[in-house]
Amino acid sequence: MSGFGYAVDTFAAWLAGGEPGWLAVSVAVLAVWVLPLMLLVFPVAALGQILERKIAAAIQRRVGPNSAGLDGPLRFGFRLMLFFLPRERQDRVFKAFCNFPPVRSILLVSRRLGLGQLAADGIKMLGKEDIVPAGADGMVFRLAPYLALAGAFLPFCVVPFGQHLVMLETEVSALFAVAVSGIVVVALKMAGWGSGSKWSLLGGMRAVAQLVSYEIPIGLAVGGAVLWSGSMDLHAIVGQQYEPGVFSLLGWNALQTPFLAVLMVVFFVAGLAECQRSPFDMAEAESELVSGFNTEYSGLRWGLFAMAEYTEMLLVGALLATLFLGGYQSPIGEEWICSLAPWLEVPIHVALLGAKVVAVYLLMMWIRWTLPRYRVDQVMRLAWLVLVPLCLVSLFGIALTLLAAGGTEPGEPFGRVAARPRAALGWLGHLVGWAIPVAVGAWLVVMAKKKHGQVHPALQRLTGGRS
Amino acid sequence: MILAWIHDVVEAVQSCVTGMRTTGRFLVENLKGEGGGAAVTRQYPEQPAEVVGDRQRGHLVNDTKRCIVCHACDTACPVDCFKMDGERDADNKMRASRFDIDLSKCIYCGLCVRACPTDSLSMTATFEMAPQHDGKRFLFRRNSKQVDVRLDLHDVERLERLVAMPRSGLSDADRAWLDERIDERGQHLIGMYGLGYYTPEMKAEADAQREAKKKAKDAAAAAAKAKAAAAAAAAGPTPARPAAPAPPSAPASPAPTPPPPAPKAAPDTTGGTP
Ligand code: SF4
Ligand code: SF4
């Protein structure tokens, strides 16, 4: 078979009425994966912008967008539909429709939430002039946003959304995800170089330096999960986190050993940097670089960059959930959900993965509106002197734990994918596996506090004794 | 060294958590509408704006009963907002028959108020002067102590016509109508043109004035140049350099910088169109 996953294979076979040719497979891939994915990911990424504005407003004690509702697009639609009527009649029909109570309340809510802002921003963006600067390298400049979006979007191919819902089943999908998202680096460099502007060039340089540095902690963190699960297949990694019984959350990687929990935090921080989100947004530090690599972009191309950023946030959330938080699985009663019929089970699983992604998304926004931006050297120091050592120590710990557990044993079959080997730790082994690293870590922290925790007397006086 | 590193990491995590806790509290409070959350923002056009204080520099108001048309404010104003005409009343006192402040030019610097010798010119706290789009346009909204007039466009035209005429020339009905729109303390309604509303005649007049001013300035500059050239020629020890011929039309004394006041606008031309 073509290896495009269960759904694609069956659909292609149905299309071709037998062994599918490449045409049937391509159509099936488009219909089963690309379209639904785009319909799922892009609107969520777009909604993310409005959500972000609302959250930023709440954090800063403002109100946020609360005036633009859906009335405007609706009125536009009415105008188009009732083109044969004079203006006043159109408006009267529109008003009558809007005063219909359910419609009115929906419109009111949409206005309070500022949903119309989305349409307004989109239309504004489409209406902007499409500028290619005089000194720009035209093709590179034009290609960059599409590459950035592709790099952010492609890894979704290997993210499992449900028991049978994974587009590309390869043995190395974890590697694929990390490698393909590396396209973004090239795209940003192209944007910076092709713009023919110093701000863009500097921004692109910074972006590349940052992204390349943070690929390493990300790779090591992914490597930790892979080491624990004994497979590079994301679907198998999810399957391996399956735990029968009520508390299926106990099977999640992040709860297996403290080292994996640390790796999850590292992955999150590095992912934040990969998305160029605050506090790692020094590539587009407005106060220094105007807007970094996208200084010269306008209109739709700029919109693609923004979309790529938000898509990449979704991607980091999805990978984080898949690698460390049980993927599409429910925290409780996963066994029961798996026994449901596919038409019921698939939406539940997709929604669960979505919930985890949104949680990560919200956390990223919360961080963005809390922490100030790092300096360039601080960004590099964090990557090389903090995250990478943490990763290495954790990897070492994972390896030790696996060694102490005496190797791995095959797990139970799960979905279509038989669960891969899993460390044979009983509950006692888990307890010990948590107790020893936590105890050592706590002891080290206490020692460190004792040795370096003294606050300067003057500072102590100022802060009232709190460090 | 390792301990120092651990201490660094722990500190970083702790401080991040502290910050996140603070903003998280704001977030929750704001979403629940507690703790003064969203109330910090005033939804301005719907909720009335706050008057900031007594010393706010807002809309200008002139008490025409006290104004003596001395043009002190006119002189002080850096952007030439004022247009005024005066006439002698029964007691042979100067009274303003027309007193307009072009508030579209005004920068609310308050220099005119300081210059006014009779304290007739003052600033109110009003700053909401935007026209509305519901077919009416109101010039001023009652906020604290300003004129409260709601006019449609037709009224504005009439008002402009009446205000541009000498008060003694008004019919009784017109005067009553005008008085209705002047608030009880007898302040003259001013600033109609502050909405950027020019009649074509006024625009022509303003253009002519600007033109005249520019000409006068150019002439003055040319004269100064000629004078300097002449001085240089006189002071030069050797007549090696031939003296530049004087510009043909340079007068001996520089032209007065301020242009002569523009001729009084004929009252009947201002509001001729309905
Ligand atoms: S406040 Fe306005 S009118 Fe008065 S001097 Fe300043 S600019 Fe001129
Ligand atoms: S300075 Fe005062 S008195 Fe003189 S013209 Fe202006 S408002 Fe009237």
PDB file of N, CA and C in Angstrom, chain A residues 279-346:
ATOM      1  N   PRO A 279       9.171  35.545  24.738  1.00  0.00           N
ATOM      2  CA  PRO A 279      10.243  36.532  24.851  1.00  0.00           C
ATOM      3  C   PRO A 279      11.394  36.289  23.885  1.00  0.00           C
ATOM      4  N   PHE A 280      11.208  35.462  22.885  1.00  0.00           N
ATOM      5  CA  PHE A 280      12.309  35.188  21.955  1.00  0.00           C
ATOM      6  C   PHE A 280      12.089  35.893  20.631  1.00  0.00           C
ATOM      7  N   ASP A 281      11.343  36.987  20.603  1.00  0.00           N
ATOM      8  CA  ASP A 281      11.025  37.604  19.325  1.00  0.00           C
ATOM      9  C   ASP A 281      12.037  38.662  18.945  1.00  0.00           C
ATOM     10  N   MET A 282      13.294  38.427  19.311  1.00  0.00           N
ATOM     11  CA  MET A 282      14.287  39.463  19.030  1.00  0.00           C
ATOM     12  C   MET A 282      14.586  39.575  17.536  1.00  0.00           C
ATOM     13  N   ALA A 283      14.138  38.583  16.752  1.00  0.00           N
ATOM     14  CA  ALA A 283      14.341  38.705  15.311  1.00  0.00           C
ATOM     15  C   ALA A 283      13.455  39.797  14.735  1.00  0.00           C
ATOM     16  N   GLU A 284      12.367  40.105  15.415  1.00  0.00           N
ATOM     17  CA  GLU A 284      11.526  41.187  14.923  1.00  0.00           C
ATOM     18  C   GLU A 284      11.361  42.268  15.978  1.00  0.00           C
ATOM     19  N   ALA A 285      12.435  42.457  16.750  1.00  0.00           N
ATOM     20  CA  ALA A 285      12.373  43.447  17.816  1.00  0.00           C
ATOM     21  C   ALA A 285      12.082  44.820  17.221  1.00  0.00           C
ATOM     22  N   GLU A 286      10.887  45.309  17.467  1.00  0.00           N
ATOM     23  CA  GLU A 286      10.482  46.552  16.814  1.00  0.00           C
ATOM     24  C   GLU A 286      11.407  47.706  17.155  1.00  0.00           C
ATOM     25  N   SER A 287      11.833  47.748  18.420  1.00  0.00           N
ATOM     26  CA  SER A 287      12.588  48.923  18.838  1.00  0.00           C
ATOM     27  C   SER A 287      13.968  48.942  18.206  1.00  0.00           C
ATOM     28  N   GLU A 288      14.437  47.781  17.730  1.00  0.00           N
ATOM     29  CA  GLU A 288      15.778  47.759  17.155  1.00  0.00           C
ATOM     30  C   GLU A 288      15.744  47.566  15.647  1.00  0.00           C
ATOM     31  N   LEU A 289      14.821  46.757  15.178  1.00  0.00           N
ATOM     32  CA  LEU A 289      14.905  46.297  13.792  1.00  0.00           C
ATOM     33  C   LEU A 289      13.635  46.583  13.005  1.00  0.00           C
ATOM     34  N   VAL A 290      12.904  47.606  13.362  1.00  0.00           N
ATOM     35  CA  VAL A 290      11.627  47.896  12.731  1.00  0.00           C
ATOM     36  C   VAL A 290      10.703  46.693  12.881  1.00  0.00           C
ATOM     37  N   SER A 291      10.864  45.715  12.009  1.00  0.00           N
ATOM     38  CA  SER A 291      10.045  44.520  12.199  1.00  0.00           C
ATOM     39  C   SER A 291      10.804  43.284  11.762  1.00  0.00           C
ATOM     40  N   GLY A 292      12.118  43.390  11.690  1.00  0.00           N
ATOM     41  CA  GLY A 292      12.904  42.214  11.348  1.00  0.00           C
ATOM     42  C   GLY A 292      12.711  41.773   9.923  1.00  0.00           C
ATOM     43  N   PHE A 293      12.688  40.461   9.723  1.00  0.00           N
ATOM     44  CA  PHE A 293      12.708  39.941   8.353  1.00  0.00           C
ATOM     45  C   PHE A 293      11.454  40.302   7.578  1.00  0.00           C
ATOM     46  N   ASN A 294      10.356  40.630   8.239  1.00  0.00           N
ATOM     47  CA  ASN A 294       9.191  40.980   7.437  1.00  0.00           C
ATOM     48  C   ASN A 294       8.941  42.480   7.347  1.00  0.00           C
ATOM     49  N   THR A 295      10.006  43.259   7.538  1.00  0.00           N
ATOM     50  CA  THR A 295       9.858  44.704   7.425  1.00  0.00           C
ATOM     51  C   THR A 295       9.295  45.117   6.073  1.00  0.00           C
ATOM     52  N   GLU A 296       9.800  44.494   5.015  1.00  0.00           N
ATOM     53  CA  GLU A 296       9.459  44.966   3.678  1.00  0.00           C
ATOM     54  C   GLU A 296       8.207  44.311   3.126  1.00  0.00           C
ATOM     55  N   TYR A 297       7.619  43.415   3.890  1.00  0.00           N
ATOM     56  CA  TYR A 297       6.469  42.687   3.356  1.00  0.00           C
ATOM     57  C   TYR A 297       5.190  43.448   3.633  1.00  0.00           C
ATOM     58  N   SER A 298       4.267  43.327   2.699  1.00  0.00           N
ATOM     59  CA  SER A 298       2.987  43.999   2.887  1.00  0.00           C
ATOM     60  C   SER A 298       1.892  43.073   2.385  1.00  0.00           C
ATOM     61  N   GLY A 299       0.690  43.422   2.749  1.00  0.00           N
ATOM     62  CA  GLY A 299      -0.460  42.743   2.202  1.00  0.00           C
ATOM     63  C   GLY A 299      -0.472  41.251   2.461  1.00  0.00           C
ATOM     64  N   LEU A 300      -0.764  40.516   1.421  1.00  0.00           N
ATOM     65  CA  LEU A 300      -0.979  39.087   1.551  1.00  0.00           C
ATOM     66  C   LEU A 300       0.278  38.360   1.998  1.00  0.00           C
ATOM     67  N   ARG A 301       1.435  38.821   1.508  1.00  0.00           N
ATOM     68  CA  ARG A 301       2.658  38.109   1.868  1.00  0.00           C
ATOM     69  C   ARG A 301       2.935  38.253   3.353  1.00  0.00           C
ATOM     70  N   TRP A 302       2.711  39.467   3.845  1.00  0.00           N
ATOM     71  CA  TRP A 302       2.892  39.651   5.273  1.00  0.00           C
ATOM     72  C   TRP A 302       1.915  38.762   6.031  1.00  0.00           C
ATOM     73  N   GLY A 303       0.698  38.689   5.499  1.00  0.00           N
ATOM     74  CA  GLY A 303      -0.317  37.854   6.131  1.00  0.00           C
ATOM     75  C   GLY A 303       0.115  36.403   6.191  1.00  0.00           C
ATOM     76  N   LEU A 304       0.794  35.944   5.134  1.00  0.00           N
ATOM     77  CA  LEU A 304       1.267  34.568   5.141  1.00  0.00           C
ATOM     78  C   LEU A 304       2.289  34.354   6.248  1.00  0.00           C
ATOM     79  N   PHE A 305       3.140  35.343   6.458  1.00  0.00           N
ATOM     80  CA  PHE A 305       4.110  35.210   7.548  1.00  0.00           C
ATOM     81  C   PHE A 305       3.404  35.132   8.892  1.00  0.00           C
ATOM     82  N   ALA A 306       2.433  36.014   9.076  1.00  0.00           N
ATOM     83  CA  ALA A 306       1.699  35.989  10.344  1.00  0.00           C
ATOM     84  C   ALA A 306       1.022  34.641  10.519  1.00  0.00           C
ATOM     85  N   MET A 307       0.436  34.150   9.422  1.00  0.00           N
ATOM     86  CA  MET A 307      -0.242  32.868   9.473  1.00  0.00           C
ATOM     87  C   MET A 307       0.745  31.762   9.809  1.00  0.00           C
ATOM     88  N   ALA A 308       1.945  31.862   9.213  1.00  0.00           N
ATOM     89  CA  ALA A 308       2.956  30.841   9.481  1.00  0.00           C
ATOM     90  C   ALA A 308       3.304  30.834  10.958  1.00  0.00           C
ATOM     91  N   GLU A 309       3.400  32.027  11.541  1.00  0.00           N
ATOM     92  CA  GLU A 309       3.761  32.088  12.955  1.00  0.00           C
ATOM     93  C   GLU A 309       2.715  31.374  13.805  1.00  0.00           C
ATOM     94  N   TYR A 310       1.448  31.679  13.509  1.00  0.00           N
ATOM     95  CA  TYR A 310       0.400  31.072  14.331  1.00  0.00           C
ATOM     96  C   TYR A 310       0.272  29.581  14.055  1.00  0.00           C
ATOM     97  N   THR A 311       0.464  29.191  12.792  1.00  0.00           N
ATOM     98  CA  THR A 311       0.431  27.760  12.477  1.00  0.00           C
ATOM     99  C   THR A 311       1.541  27.038  13.216  1.00  0.00           C
ATOM    100  N   GLU A 312       2.674  27.708  13.312  1.00  0.00           N
ATOM    101  CA  GLU A 312       3.786  27.056  13.979  1.00  0.00           C
ATOM    102  C   GLU A 312       3.525  26.911  15.477  1.00  0.00           C
ATOM    103  N   MET A 313       2.824  27.908  16.034  1.00  0.00           N
ATOM    104  CA  MET A 313       2.433  27.739  17.438  1.00  0.00           C
ATOM    105  C   MET A 313       1.568  26.501  17.597  1.00  0.00           C
ATOM    106  N   LEU A 314       0.620  26.334  16.674  1.00  0.00           N
ATOM    107  CA  LEU A 314      -0.232  25.140  16.728  1.00  0.00           C
ATOM    108  C   LEU A 314       0.613  23.886  16.624  1.00  0.00           C
ATOM    109  N   LEU A 315       1.619  23.954  15.755  1.00  0.00           N
ATOM    110  CA  LEU A 315       2.452  22.778  15.538  1.00  0.00           C
ATOM    111  C   LEU A 315       3.198  22.414  16.809  1.00  0.00           C
ATOM    112  N   VAL A 316       3.782  23.437  17.458  1.00  0.00           N
ATOM    113  CA  VAL A 316       4.511  23.148  18.691  1.00  0.00           C
ATOM    114  C   VAL A 316       3.561  22.524  19.706  1.00  0.00           C
ATOM    115  N   GLY A 317       2.341  23.060  19.781  1.00  0.00           N
ATOM    116  CA  GLY A 317       1.367  22.482  20.702  1.00  0.00           C
ATOM    117  C   GLY A 317       1.076  21.038  20.355  1.00  0.00           C
ATOM    118  N   ALA A 318       0.881  20.775  19.052  1.00  0.00           N
ATOM    119  CA  ALA A 318       0.524  19.412  18.644  1.00  0.00           C
ATOM    120  C   ALA A 318       1.669  18.448  18.932  1.00  0.00           C
ATOM    121  N   LEU A 319       2.897  18.875  18.632  1.00  0.00           N
ATOM    122  CA  LEU A 319       4.033  17.973  18.870  1.00  0.00           C
ATOM    123  C   LEU A 319       4.242  17.759  20.362  1.00  0.00           C
ATOM    124  N   LEU A 320       4.075  18.836  21.127  1.00  0.00           N
ATOM    125  CA  LEU A 320       4.242  18.707  22.575  1.00  0.00           C
ATOM    126  C   LEU A 320       3.232  17.718  23.122  1.00  0.00           C
ATOM    127  N   ALA A 321       1.988  17.862  22.676  1.00  0.00           N
ATOM    128  CA  ALA A 321       0.950  16.950  23.148  1.00  0.00           C
ATOM    129  C   ALA A 321       1.269  15.524  22.720  1.00  0.00           C
ATOM    130  N   THR A 322       1.715  15.376  21.469  1.00  0.00           N
ATOM    131  CA  THR A 322       1.961  14.030  20.954  1.00  0.00           C
ATOM    132  C   THR A 322       3.116  13.356  21.677  1.00  0.00           C
ATOM    133  N   LEU A 323       4.171  14.122  21.905  1.00  0.00           N
ATOM    134  CA  LEU A 323       5.365  13.497  22.463  1.00  0.00           C
ATOM    135  C   LEU A 323       5.247  13.282  23.964  1.00  0.00           C
ATOM    136  N   PHE A 324       4.619  14.207  24.642  1.00  0.00           N
ATOM    137  CA  PHE A 324       4.689  14.144  26.107  1.00  0.00           C
ATOM    138  C   PHE A 324       3.336  14.021  26.790  1.00  0.00           C
ATOM    139  N   LEU A 325       2.276  14.409  26.119  1.00  0.00           N
ATOM    140  CA  LEU A 325       0.993  14.451  26.815  1.00  0.00           C
ATOM    141  C   LEU A 325      -0.017  13.499  26.192  1.00  0.00           C
ATOM    142  N   GLY A 326       0.446  12.394  25.701  1.00  0.00           N
ATOM    143  CA  GLY A 326      -0.492  11.367  25.260  1.00  0.00           C
ATOM    144  C   GLY A 326      -1.214  11.655  23.969  1.00  0.00           C
ATOM    145  N   GLY A 327      -0.748  12.636  23.208  1.00  0.00           N
ATOM    146  CA  GLY A 327      -1.354  12.870  21.904  1.00  0.00           C
ATOM    147  C   GLY A 327      -2.841  13.128  21.984  1.00  0.00           C
ATOM    148  N   TYR A 328      -3.573  12.354  21.197  1.00  0.00           N
ATOM    149  CA  TYR A 328      -5.017  12.560  21.121  1.00  0.00           C
ATOM    150  C   TYR A 328      -5.753  11.865  22.246  1.00  0.00           C
ATOM    151  N   GLN A 329      -5.055  11.270  23.202  1.00  0.00           N
ATOM    152  CA  GLN A 329      -5.753  10.462  24.196  1.00  0.00           C
ATOM    153  C   GLN A 329      -6.360  11.312  25.296  1.00  0.00           C
ATOM    154  N   SER A 330      -7.391  10.731  25.870  1.00  0.00           N
ATOM    155  CA  SER A 330      -8.081  11.419  26.940  1.00  0.00           C
ATOM    156  C   SER A 330      -7.355  11.163  28.253  1.00  0.00           C
ATOM    157  N   PRO A 331      -7.359  12.117  29.180  1.00  0.00           N
ATOM    158  CA  PRO A 331      -6.688  11.880  30.461  1.00  0.00           C
ATOM    159  C   PRO A 331      -7.387  10.807  31.289  1.00  0.00           C
ATOM    160  N   ILE A 332      -8.679  10.666  31.139  1.00  0.00           N
ATOM    161  CA  ILE A 332      -9.339   9.579  31.877  1.00  0.00           C
ATOM    162  C   ILE A 332     -10.213   8.779  30.910  1.00  0.00           C
ATOM    163  N   GLY A 333     -10.270   7.512  31.173  1.00  0.00           N
ATOM    164  CA  GLY A 333     -11.178   6.636  30.439  1.00  0.00           C
ATOM    165  C   GLY A 333     -10.864   6.474  28.976  1.00  0.00           C
ATOM    166  N   GLU A 334      -9.582   6.439  28.635  1.00  0.00           N
ATOM    167  CA  GLU A 334      -9.209   6.282  27.242  1.00  0.00           C
ATOM    168  C   GLU A 334      -9.678   4.929  26.693  1.00  0.00           C
ATOM    169  N   GLU A 335      -9.646   3.924  27.566  1.00  0.00           N
ATOM    170  CA  GLU A 335     -10.027   2.579  27.143  1.00  0.00           C
ATOM    171  C   GLU A 335     -11.453   2.582  26.597  1.00  0.00           C
ATOM    172  N   TRP A 336     -12.316   3.293  27.311  1.00  0.00           N
ATOM    173  CA  TRP A 336     -13.729   3.349  26.923  1.00  0.00           C
ATOM    174  C   TRP A 336     -13.892   4.074  25.585  1.00  0.00           C
ATOM    175  N   ILE A 337     -13.163   5.194  25.428  1.00  0.00           N
ATOM    176  CA  ILE A 337     -13.283   5.962  24.183  1.00  0.00           C
ATOM    177  C   ILE A 337     -12.824   5.125  23.000  1.00  0.00           C
ATOM    178  N   CYS A 338     -11.778   4.332  23.211  1.00  0.00           N
ATOM    179  CA  CYS A 338     -11.259   3.530  22.108  1.00  0.00           C
ATOM    180  C   CYS A 338     -12.249   2.462  21.675  1.00  0.00           C
ATOM    181  N   SER A 339     -13.115   2.083  22.593  1.00  0.00           N
ATOM    182  CA  SER A 339     -14.046   1.017  22.243  1.00  0.00           C
ATOM    183  C   SER A 339     -15.264   1.549  21.496  1.00  0.00           C
ATOM    184  N   LEU A 340     -15.358   2.879  21.351  1.00  0.00           N
ATOM    185  CA  LEU A 340     -16.506   3.456  20.652  1.00  0.00           C
ATOM    186  C   LEU A 340     -16.396   3.212  19.154  1.00  0.00           C
ATOM    187  N   ALA A 341     -17.524   3.421  18.478  1.00  0.00           N
ATOM    188  CA  ALA A 341     -17.513   3.289  17.019  1.00  0.00           C
ATOM    189  C   ALA A 341     -16.666   4.405  16.423  1.00  0.00           C
ATOM    190  N   PRO A 342     -16.050   4.173  15.275  1.00  0.00           N
ATOM    191  CA  PRO A 342     -15.129   5.165  14.699  1.00  0.00           C
ATOM    192  C   PRO A 342     -15.758   6.550  14.512  1.00  0.00           C
ATOM    193  N   TRP A 343     -17.024   6.602  14.062  1.00  0.00           N
ATOM    194  CA  TRP A 343     -17.596   7.929  13.792  1.00  0.00           C
ATOM    195  C   TRP A 343     -17.737   8.743  15.058  1.00  0.00           C
ATOM    196  N   LEU A 344     -17.748   8.070  16.211  1.00  0.00           N
ATOM    197  CA  LEU A 344     -17.843   8.785  17.484  1.00  0.00           C
ATOM    198  C   LEU A 344     -16.455   9.027  18.055  1.00  0.00           C
ATOM    199  N   GLU A 345     -15.595   8.036  17.849  1.00  0.00           N
ATOM    200  CA  GLU A 345     -14.274   8.076  18.483  1.00  0.00           C
ATOM    201  C   GLU A 345     -13.379   9.132  17.822  1.00  0.00           C
ATOM    202  N   VAL A 346     -13.472   9.220  16.495  1.00  0.00           N
ATOM    203  CA  VAL A 346     -12.567  10.132  15.794  1.00  0.00           C
ATOM    204  C   VAL A 346     -12.793  11.587  16.212  1.00  0.00           C
TER     205      VAL A 346
END
